[in-house]
Coordinates of C-alpha atoms in Angstrom, one line a residue:
Chain A
M1 CA 0.2 -0.4 0.3
T2 CA 1.1 3.8 -1.0
G3 CA -0.4 6.8 -0.2
S4 CA -3.2 7.5 2.1
G5 CA -4.4 4.4 4.5
A6 CA -8.0 6.3 3.9
A7 CA -7.9 5.4 0.1
V8 CA -10.6 3.9 -0.6
E9 CA -9.6 0.4 -3.2
L10 CA -11.3 0.6 -6.7
R11 CA -11.5 -3.1 -7.6
W12 CA -11.0 -2.6 -11.1
Q13 CA -9.6 -6.5 -12.4
P14 CA -11.7 -8.4 -14.3
D15 CA -13.9 -11.2 -13.2
A16 CA -13.0 -13.9 -15.1
A17 CA -9.7 -15.2 -14.8
P18 CA -7.5 -15.3 -18.0
R19 CA -8.6 -19.5 -18.4
A20 CA -12.3 -18.2 -19.0
L21 CA -11.4 -14.8 -21.1
R22 CA -9.3 -17.5 -23.6
L23 CA -12.5 -19.8 -23.4
R24 CA -14.9 -17.3 -24.3
A25 CA -12.9 -16.8 -27.5
D26 CA -11.8 -20.4 -28.6
L27 CA -16.0 -20.6 -27.7
N28 CA -16.9 -17.9 -29.9
A29 CA -14.4 -19.6 -32.7
A30 CA -15.9 -22.8 -32.4
I31 CA -19.4 -21.0 -33.3
R32 CA -18.4 -19.1 -35.9
Q33 CA -17.4 -22.6 -37.6
F34 CA -20.0 -25.0 -36.3
F35 CA -22.3 -22.7 -38.5
A36 CA -19.9 -21.9 -41.5
E37 CA -19.8 -26.1 -42.0
R38 CA -23.7 -26.1 -41.6
G39 CA -24.6 -23.2 -44.0
V40 CA -25.9 -20.7 -41.6
M41 CA -25.0 -17.4 -42.3
E42 CA -23.6 -15.4 -40.1
V43 CA -25.8 -11.4 -39.3
E44 CA -25.9 -8.6 -36.8
T45 CA -28.5 -6.7 -36.3
P46 CA -29.4 -3.6 -34.0
L47 CA -29.0 -3.0 -30.5
L48 CA -30.9 -1.1 -30.1
Q49 CA -34.8 -1.1 -31.0
G50 CA -37.7 1.6 -31.5
A51 CA -40.3 -1.6 -30.8
A52 CA -39.9 -3.6 -28.5
N53 CA -41.3 -7.8 -27.5
P54 CA -44.2 -7.3 -24.6
D55 CA -43.4 -10.4 -23.0
P56 CA -44.6 -9.3 -19.4
A57 CA -41.6 -12.0 -18.4
I58 CA -39.0 -10.7 -19.3
E59 CA -38.7 -6.6 -19.2
P60 CA -36.0 -4.5 -21.6
L61 CA -33.6 -1.3 -20.2
R62 CA -35.3 2.2 -21.9
V63 CA -33.0 4.2 -23.2
N64 CA -34.3 7.7 -23.3
S65 CA -31.8 10.5 -24.1
E66 CA -32.3 13.4 -26.1
A67 CA -30.9 12.4 -29.1
L68 CA -34.0 9.0 -29.4
A69 CA -35.8 7.3 -27.3
G70 CA -35.7 3.3 -27.5
F71 CA -35.0 -0.1 -26.1
L72 CA -31.7 -2.1 -25.9
R73 CA -33.3 -5.7 -27.4
T74 CA -33.9 -8.3 -25.3
S75 CA -32.9 -11.2 -27.6
P76 CA -32.3 -10.1 -31.7
E77 CA -35.7 -12.5 -32.2
F78 CA -38.0 -9.9 -34.2
P79 CA -35.1 -8.5 -36.5
L80 CA -34.0 -12.7 -37.4
K81 CA -37.4 -12.8 -38.2
R82 CA -37.8 -10.2 -40.7
L83 CA -34.8 -11.3 -42.6
L84 CA -35.9 -14.1 -42.8
C85 CA -39.7 -12.8 -44.2
A86 CA -36.6 -11.7 -46.8
D87 CA -35.6 -14.6 -48.0
S88 CA -31.8 -14.8 -45.9
G89 CA -32.1 -18.3 -45.5
P90 CA -30.5 -19.7 -42.3
I91 CA -29.0 -17.3 -39.8
Y92 CA -27.6 -16.5 -37.2
E93 CA -26.6 -13.7 -35.0
L94 CA -24.1 -14.0 -31.6
G95 CA -24.3 -11.3 -29.4
R96 CA -25.3 -9.0 -26.3
V97 CA -28.5 -8.6 -25.4
F98 CA -30.3 -6.7 -22.2
R99 CA -32.5 -7.8 -19.4
A100 CA -33.8 -5.1 -16.7
G101 CA -33.8 -6.3 -12.8
E102 CA -32.3 -9.8 -13.6
T103 CA -29.1 -10.1 -11.8
G104 CA -28.5 -13.4 -10.0
R105 CA -25.8 -16.3 -9.9
H106 CA -27.3 -17.7 -13.4
H107 CA -27.9 -13.7 -14.6
N108 CA -26.6 -10.9 -15.8
P109 CA -28.5 -7.6 -17.4
E110 CA -26.2 -8.1 -20.6
F111 CA -25.5 -11.1 -21.8
T112 CA -24.6 -12.9 -24.7
M113 CA -26.9 -14.9 -26.6
L114 CA -26.8 -17.4 -30.0
E115 CA -29.5 -17.2 -31.5
W116 CA -30.4 -19.1 -35.2
Y117 CA -33.2 -20.0 -37.1
R118 CA -33.4 -23.0 -39.7
P119 CA -36.1 -22.7 -42.3
G120 CA -37.7 -26.3 -43.4
F121 CA -36.4 -28.1 -39.9
G122 CA -39.0 -30.2 -37.7
L123 CA -38.6 -28.7 -33.5
D124 CA -36.2 -32.5 -33.6
D125 CA -34.0 -31.5 -36.2
L126 CA -33.3 -28.5 -33.9
I127 CA -33.0 -30.0 -30.9
D128 CA -30.3 -32.5 -32.5
E129 CA -28.1 -29.5 -34.1
V130 CA -28.8 -27.5 -30.3
A131 CA -27.1 -30.8 -28.2
E132 CA -24.9 -30.9 -31.6
L133 CA -23.4 -27.5 -30.4
I134 CA -23.5 -28.5 -27.0
N135 CA -21.6 -31.4 -27.3
T136 CA -18.9 -29.3 -29.9
A137 CA -18.6 -26.9 -27.2
L138 CA -17.8 -29.3 -24.6
R139 CA -14.7 -30.5 -26.4
L140 CA -12.9 -27.7 -26.0
T141 CA -11.7 -28.6 -22.8
G142 CA -11.6 -32.3 -23.4
D143 CA -13.0 -35.5 -24.7
R144 CA -16.2 -35.7 -23.7
T145 CA -20.5 -34.9 -24.3
L146 CA -23.5 -34.9 -23.1
P147 CA -26.0 -37.9 -23.0
V148 CA -29.4 -36.3 -24.2
V149 CA -32.5 -36.7 -22.6
R150 CA -35.7 -35.4 -23.5
T151 CA -38.5 -35.5 -21.8
R152 CA -42.0 -33.3 -21.5
Y153 CA -42.4 -30.9 -19.6
A154 CA -45.9 -32.2 -17.8
S155 CA -43.7 -35.4 -17.0
L156 CA -41.0 -33.2 -15.8
L157 CA -43.6 -31.3 -13.0
E158 CA -45.1 -34.9 -12.1
D159 CA -41.6 -36.5 -10.9
L160 CA -41.1 -33.4 -8.7
L161 CA -45.1 -32.9 -7.4
R162 CA -45.0 -37.0 -7.7
S163 CA -48.6 -36.5 -8.8
T164 CA -50.4 -35.9 -11.8
V165 CA -49.9 -31.7 -12.4
P166 CA -52.8 -30.1 -11.1
T167 CA -55.0 -27.6 -13.3
D168 CA -56.9 -25.8 -10.1
I169 CA -55.3 -23.1 -9.0
A170 CA -55.8 -23.5 -5.5
E171 CA -53.6 -27.3 -5.7
L172 CA -51.1 -25.2 -7.3
R173 CA -50.4 -22.8 -4.4
Q174 CA -50.4 -25.7 -2.5
A175 CA -48.2 -27.4 -4.6
C176 CA -45.7 -24.0 -4.2
V177 CA -45.7 -24.3 -0.5
T178 CA -45.5 -27.9 -0.1
F179 CA -42.3 -28.1 -3.2
A180 CA -40.8 -24.3 -3.5
S181 CA -41.0 -23.6 -0.4
M182 CA -43.1 -20.8 -0.6
D183 CA -45.5 -19.1 3.0
A184 CA -49.2 -19.7 1.8
S185 CA -49.4 -16.5 1.9
T186 CA -47.2 -15.4 -0.8
A187 CA -48.8 -17.6 -3.1
A188 CA -52.1 -16.7 -2.3
V189 CA -51.4 -13.9 -4.9
L190 CA -49.5 -16.5 -7.7
S191 CA -51.9 -16.7 -10.7
S192 CA -51.9 -20.6 -12.1
D193 CA -48.5 -19.7 -14.9
E194 CA -46.8 -17.8 -12.1
C195 CA -46.8 -21.5 -9.7
L196 CA -46.2 -23.3 -12.7
D197 CA -43.2 -21.0 -13.5
L198 CA -41.6 -21.3 -10.1
L199 CA -42.6 -25.5 -10.0
F200 CA -40.6 -25.5 -13.3
A201 CA -37.5 -23.6 -12.2
V202 CA -37.6 -26.0 -8.7
A203 CA -38.2 -29.0 -10.9
G204 CA -35.5 -27.3 -14.2
A205 CA -32.7 -27.1 -11.0
A206 CA -33.4 -30.8 -9.9
L207 CA -32.5 -32.4 -12.8
P208 CA -29.3 -35.0 -12.9
T209 CA -26.1 -33.5 -13.4
A210 CA -24.1 -34.7 -16.3
Q211 CA -27.2 -35.3 -18.9
L212 CA -28.7 -32.6 -21.4
T213 CA -32.4 -33.3 -20.9
F214 CA -34.7 -31.4 -23.5
V215 CA -38.1 -30.3 -22.3
T216 CA -41.1 -31.2 -24.5
H217 CA -44.5 -30.6 -24.8
F218 CA -45.0 -27.0 -23.4
P219 CA -49.0 -26.6 -22.1
A220 CA -50.2 -24.2 -24.8
A221 CA -50.3 -21.0 -22.0
Q222 CA -46.6 -21.0 -22.2
A223 CA -46.6 -21.1 -25.9
A224 CA -44.4 -18.1 -26.1
L225 CA -43.6 -16.5 -29.9
A226 CA -43.8 -20.8 -30.3
R227 CA -47.1 -22.5 -33.0
I228 CA -49.5 -24.5 -31.0
D229 CA -49.5 -28.4 -32.1
P230 CA -51.9 -29.2 -34.5
D231 CA -52.3 -32.3 -33.6
D232 CA -52.9 -30.9 -29.6
P233 CA -53.8 -27.8 -29.1
S234 CA -53.5 -28.8 -25.1
V235 CA -49.3 -28.1 -26.0
A236 CA -46.7 -25.6 -27.6
L237 CA -44.2 -26.9 -30.1
R238 CA -41.6 -24.9 -27.5
F239 CA -38.5 -26.4 -26.1
E240 CA -35.8 -26.2 -23.3
A241 CA -32.5 -27.2 -22.7
F242 CA -30.4 -27.9 -19.9
A243 CA -27.6 -28.8 -18.7
G244 CA -27.9 -29.9 -15.3
G245 CA -30.3 -28.1 -13.4
M246 CA -29.2 -25.1 -16.2
E247 CA -31.5 -23.9 -18.1
L248 CA -29.7 -23.2 -21.0
A249 CA -31.7 -22.5 -24.6
N250 CA -35.2 -22.3 -26.0
G251 CA -36.7 -22.9 -28.8
Y252 CA -39.7 -22.8 -30.4
D253 CA -41.5 -24.0 -34.4
E254 CA -41.7 -20.9 -35.3
L255 CA -45.2 -19.0 -35.1
R256 CA -45.9 -17.9 -38.6
S257 CA -49.6 -16.4 -38.8
A258 CA -49.7 -12.2 -38.9
T259 CA -52.9 -12.5 -36.9
E260 CA -52.1 -14.7 -34.2
L261 CA -48.7 -12.5 -34.1
A262 CA -50.5 -9.7 -33.3
E263 CA -53.3 -11.0 -31.0
R264 CA -50.5 -12.8 -29.1
F265 CA -48.7 -9.5 -28.3
A266 CA -52.2 -7.4 -27.5
A267 CA -53.0 -10.1 -25.1
D268 CA -49.4 -10.4 -23.9
N269 CA -49.9 -5.6 -23.2
R270 CA -53.4 -6.5 -21.5
R271 CA -51.2 -9.0 -19.1
R272 CA -48.7 -6.4 -18.9
E273 CA -51.1 -3.9 -17.6
S274 CA -53.8 -5.7 -15.3
A275 CA -49.6 -6.6 -13.6
G276 CA -49.5 -3.2 -13.4
L277 CA -46.5 -2.7 -15.5
R278 CA -45.9 -0.1 -18.6
T279 CA -47.2 -1.5 -22.0
L280 CA -45.0 -1.7 -25.1
P281 CA -45.0 -0.3 -28.2
L282 CA -45.7 -3.2 -30.8
D283 CA -43.3 -4.1 -33.9
H284 CA -45.9 -3.3 -36.3
K285 CA -43.1 -4.0 -38.5
L286 CA -42.5 -8.3 -38.2
I287 CA -46.2 -7.8 -38.4
A288 CA -46.4 -6.8 -41.4
A289 CA -43.3 -8.9 -42.6
Q290 CA -45.3 -12.1 -41.2
R291 CA -48.2 -11.1 -43.3
E292 CA -45.9 -11.1 -46.1
G293 CA -44.9 -14.6 -44.6
L294 CA -41.8 -16.2 -42.7
P295 CA -41.1 -19.0 -44.0
A296 CA -41.9 -23.0 -42.1
C297 CA -39.0 -22.7 -39.7
C298 CA -37.5 -23.3 -36.3
G299 CA -35.2 -21.4 -34.1
V300 CA -33.1 -21.0 -30.8
S301 CA -31.6 -19.1 -28.6
V302 CA -29.0 -19.9 -26.3
G303 CA -27.8 -18.6 -23.6
V304 CA -23.4 -18.3 -24.4
D305 CA -22.8 -17.3 -21.2
R306 CA -24.2 -20.4 -19.3
L307 CA -22.5 -22.6 -21.8
L308 CA -18.9 -21.2 -21.0
M309 CA -20.0 -21.6 -17.8
L310 CA -20.5 -25.4 -18.1
V311 CA -17.7 -25.9 -20.4
G312 CA -15.2 -24.1 -18.1
D313 CA -16.6 -26.1 -15.4
Y314 CA -17.6 -22.7 -13.2
D315 CA -20.0 -22.2 -10.8
R316 CA -21.3 -18.5 -11.2
L317 CA -22.1 -16.8 -14.6
R318 CA -19.8 -13.5 -13.5
D319 CA -16.2 -16.0 -13.3
V320 CA -16.6 -15.9 -17.3
L321 CA -17.8 -12.3 -17.6
S322 CA -14.7 -9.7 -18.0
F323 CA -16.1 -7.4 -16.2
T324 CA -19.3 -7.2 -14.4
E325 CA -20.2 -3.0 -13.9
F326 CA -23.5 -4.2 -12.1
E327 CA -24.0 -6.3 -9.0
S328 CA -26.8 -7.2 -6.8
Chain B
M1 CA -42.6 0.2 9.3
A2 CA -39.3 -0.1 6.7
T3 CA -39.7 -3.1 4.6
Y4 CA -36.9 -5.0 1.8
S5 CA -38.0 -5.8 -2.1
T6 CA -36.1 -9.0 -3.4
Q7 CA -34.3 -6.7 -5.6
E8 CA -32.3 -5.6 -2.0
F9 CA -32.2 -8.9 -0.7
K10 CA -28.1 -9.7 -0.5
S11 CA -26.7 -12.5 2.2
G12 CA -26.8 -10.6 5.7
L13 CA -29.6 -8.2 5.6
K14 CA -31.5 -8.8 8.4
I15 CA -36.1 -9.4 7.8
I16 CA -39.0 -10.1 9.7
L17 CA -40.6 -13.8 8.6
D18 CA -44.1 -14.6 10.8
G19 CA -42.5 -11.9 13.7
D20 CA -39.0 -13.4 14.2
P21 CA -35.7 -11.7 13.2
Y22 CA -33.8 -13.9 10.3
T23 CA -30.7 -13.0 9.1
I24 CA -30.2 -14.1 5.1
V25 CA -27.6 -16.4 4.7
E26 CA -27.8 -17.2 0.8
N27 CA -29.9 -15.1 -2.0
E28 CA -30.4 -17.4 -5.9
F29 CA -32.2 -15.2 -8.0
V30 CA -34.7 -17.8 -9.9
K31 CA -35.7 -16.8 -13.4
P32 CA -37.3 -19.8 -16.7
G33 CA -36.1 -17.5 -19.5
K34 CA -39.4 -16.5 -20.2
G35 CA -41.1 -17.0 -17.2
Q36 CA -42.1 -15.4 -13.2
A37 CA -39.1 -14.4 -11.3
F38 CA -38.8 -15.6 -7.8
S39 CA -35.7 -15.2 -5.4
R40 CA -35.2 -18.6 -3.3
V41 CA -33.8 -17.8 -0.6
R42 CA -31.7 -19.7 2.6
V43 CA -32.8 -17.9 6.1
R44 CA -31.4 -18.0 9.6
N45 CA -33.8 -17.5 12.5
L46 CA -31.7 -15.1 14.6
K47 CA -33.3 -16.5 17.9
T48 CA -33.1 -19.9 16.8
G49 CA -30.2 -21.0 15.3
R50 CA -32.4 -22.7 12.6
T51 CA -32.2 -22.5 8.9
V52 CA -34.8 -22.6 6.5
E53 CA -35.7 -22.1 3.0
K54 CA -38.4 -18.9 2.1
T55 CA -39.4 -18.0 -1.7
F56 CA -40.4 -15.1 -2.1
K57 CA -42.5 -14.1 -5.8
S58 CA -39.9 -11.0 -7.5
G59 CA -41.1 -7.2 -6.4
D60 CA -42.3 -8.5 -2.8
S61 CA -41.4 -7.0 0.3
V62 CA -40.7 -8.6 2.9
E63 CA -41.0 -6.3 7.2
A64 CA -36.4 -4.7 7.7
A65 CA -35.6 -6.3 11.6
D66 CA -34.3 -3.7 13.5
I67 CA -31.2 -4.9 14.4
F68 CA -27.0 -4.2 15.4
E69 CA -24.1 -5.3 16.3
Q70 CA -22.3 -3.5 19.7
T71 CA -19.7 -4.0 21.8
M72 CA -20.3 -4.2 25.2
Q73 CA -19.3 -4.3 28.7
Y74 CA -20.0 -7.7 30.8
L75 CA -21.3 -7.0 34.1
Y76 CA -22.7 -9.1 36.6
T77 CA -26.1 -11.6 36.7
D78 CA -28.5 -11.4 39.2
G79 CA -29.0 -14.8 37.9
E80 CA -32.0 -14.2 36.3
F81 CA -30.5 -11.6 33.6
W82 CA -26.6 -10.4 32.5
H83 CA -26.5 -6.9 32.6
F84 CA -24.2 -5.3 29.9
M85 CA -22.7 -1.6 29.6
H86 CA -23.0 -0.3 26.4
P87 CA -19.0 1.3 26.2
E88 CA -20.1 5.0 25.4
T89 CA -22.7 5.9 26.4
F90 CA -23.1 3.7 29.7
E91 CA -26.4 2.4 29.1
Q92 CA -27.4 -1.0 30.0
H93 CA -28.6 -3.6 29.0
A94 CA -30.0 -6.9 30.6
A95 CA -30.6 -9.7 28.4
D96 CA -32.5 -13.0 29.1
A97 CA -31.1 -16.5 29.9
A98 CA -32.8 -16.7 25.6
A99 CA -30.5 -14.9 24.5
V100 CA -27.0 -15.2 26.2
G101 CA -27.6 -19.4 26.3
E102 CA -24.7 -21.5 25.9
A103 CA -22.5 -18.1 26.4
A104 CA -23.3 -18.1 29.9
K105 CA -20.8 -20.1 30.5
W106 CA -17.2 -18.1 29.1
L107 CA -19.2 -14.6 30.4
K108 CA -16.5 -12.7 33.0
E109 CA -16.7 -9.9 34.6
E110 CA -15.3 -6.6 32.0
D111 CA -15.0 -8.9 29.6
D112 CA -15.9 -7.3 26.4
C113 CA -18.9 -8.7 24.5
L114 CA -20.9 -8.9 20.8
I115 CA -24.1 -8.4 21.5
M116 CA -26.6 -8.5 19.0
L117 CA -29.5 -6.2 19.9
W118 CA -33.2 -6.1 18.0
N119 CA -35.7 -3.0 18.7
G120 CA -32.7 -2.2 21.6
A121 CA -32.8 -5.0 23.3
P122 CA -30.3 -7.8 23.8
L123 CA -31.1 -11.3 20.6
T124 CA -27.6 -12.9 21.0
V125 CA -24.7 -12.9 23.4
E126 CA -21.0 -13.6 21.8
P127 CA -18.4 -13.9 24.5
P128 CA -14.8 -12.8 23.5
N129 CA -13.2 -15.8 21.2
F130 CA -10.7 -16.5 24.4
S131 CA -11.1 -15.9 28.4
E132 CA -9.1 -16.1 30.8
L133 CA -11.0 -18.2 33.4
K134 CA -9.5 -19.3 37.8
I135 CA -10.0 -23.3 38.1
T136 CA -11.8 -23.9 41.0
E137 CA -12.1 -27.1 41.1
T138 CA -9.8 -30.0 39.7
D139 CA -7.9 -32.9 40.7
P140 CA -4.4 -32.5 42.2
G141 CA -1.9 -32.2 39.1
V142 CA 0.9 -34.9 38.4
R143 CA 3.8 -32.3 39.2
G144 CA 6.4 -33.2 37.0
D145 CA 4.4 -33.9 34.6
T146 CA 4.7 -31.6 32.0
S147 CA 4.7 -33.6 28.6
G148 CA 0.6 -33.3 28.1
G149 CA -0.8 -36.4 27.2
G150 CA -3.6 -37.6 29.6
T151 CA -6.0 -34.0 30.2
K152 CA -9.2 -34.0 33.5
P153 CA -12.1 -32.3 33.8
A154 CA -11.4 -28.7 35.6
T155 CA -14.4 -26.7 37.0
L156 CA -13.6 -23.0 36.3
E157 CA -14.6 -19.8 38.4
T158 CA -18.3 -19.5 35.4
G159 CA -19.1 -22.8 35.8
A160 CA -18.0 -24.2 33.2
V161 CA -15.6 -27.4 33.0
V162 CA -13.3 -28.3 30.2
K163 CA -11.0 -30.7 30.1
V164 CA -7.6 -29.2 31.2
P165 CA -3.7 -31.2 30.8
L166 CA -3.0 -33.6 34.1
F167 CA -0.2 -30.5 35.3
V168 CA -3.3 -28.0 35.4
N169 CA -3.8 -27.2 39.0
E170 CA -6.9 -25.3 41.2
G171 CA -6.7 -21.8 41.7
E172 CA -4.6 -21.4 38.6
I173 CA -5.8 -18.9 35.4
V174 CA -6.8 -21.0 32.0
K175 CA -7.3 -19.3 28.6
V176 CA -9.8 -21.5 26.5
D177 CA -11.4 -21.1 23.1
T178 CA -15.3 -20.4 24.1
R179 CA -16.3 -21.4 20.1
S180 CA -14.9 -24.5 21.3
G181 CA -15.0 -25.0 24.6
E182 CA -11.1 -26.1 24.9
Y183 CA -8.1 -24.9 27.1
V184 CA -5.9 -23.3 25.2
S185 CA -2.8 -22.2 27.3
R186 CA -1.8 -21.5 31.2
V187 CA -2.0 -18.1 32.4
K188 CA 0.8 -16.5 34.6
D189 CA 0.2 -13.4 36.8

């Protein structure tokens, strides 16, 4: 120590160790090679957007300067879909996204997302490709891959609850008390979707380590922007990938109908309103593009920082981030 | 009534749950990518020491516990309460048996203790890590045996019983680690 003893020590050093920084560079290169070999084109779309995804569970960061008012993207989904509508063919983007209020062991307000779209793919094809990508990444740190296990959303919850998933709201709230250590008074205000979100989070976190689990057959109410299964309208053509208990990817057989897209957007804003959240300006350009025609395709986004945690055996997201500017 | 929102949760935060004071041991932000966010916390009851898990919906608020820690000097016990004095204000605080707990057997007058106060009243008492206490009763020492090896029980002036080496005698002062309850050394006057 030099100078005054009262000086505040400002921590300026990186959060990630040199090995993690190196691993990120290697992973980015491996991702680009993976898609180059498969003829999927890398694209870049704006981080600054005028419209936002109205999904009530995702809160965008607002940009409000004298020069411009808008949002930092929460994912590149909408511009990528507009490219697909303009006949881009298979595309991917590797870049930063931003989400307000998300900080924790597996969360940071700013993180790296890999999102790609495959025209002509079915959900099973895309699940296979996601597993290949994850196992390709794993080989960066040794001769190892993880076996792939598939389970349905309902089975995952049934394993936790040791019974069928209740449809009655009182029973769902009771399940949150019994299986997710919630007080009855706190659970009493949860909607059935919120109960399911909590039970899903608890069940997902308890998935066996040393395997990739793909959860499929999400309830239609949790479709987000996935198509409803034409053979079974109670489920959506959506999957989530878990590495051990860590959520890693979220994929859809993409909703193509412009009318239904507009309806889901409007429903999201209504849910925002009733939850006391600000409604968001909708992406009318995406609706217009899909009216022109989105090719039948599947798309998925992967949390790259979490993938790095998996590949490098790190415990916290911040262990793979060069710097974390905002902490809880 | 002061409250904390789940966004302010972090380890060490003191909160009230079901009327009892708790400290947050660990806070985990949990959120499915497309779902509601929750805070899953491990909290320790500051009265009982028991640790439990609790889950809150993000944005929920809980009552803040008015808790702070203060080093105070132990004065005396009247059998029912243990009395402590604030070193600067000289204000006196009485802690009951529940608050003093295991610390009672190490407390010697004038020792500095760490007192946790809840709403201004002692909640827990932490004795100094090391306490020097006089042996009031033990079997006679074995002269010449200073090599260690064997031990024997010794009753201290506070009533605590510790294992001491065979060569230590009644009337001597010993240093004891209050965290483990183990003998450390003899103290020469």
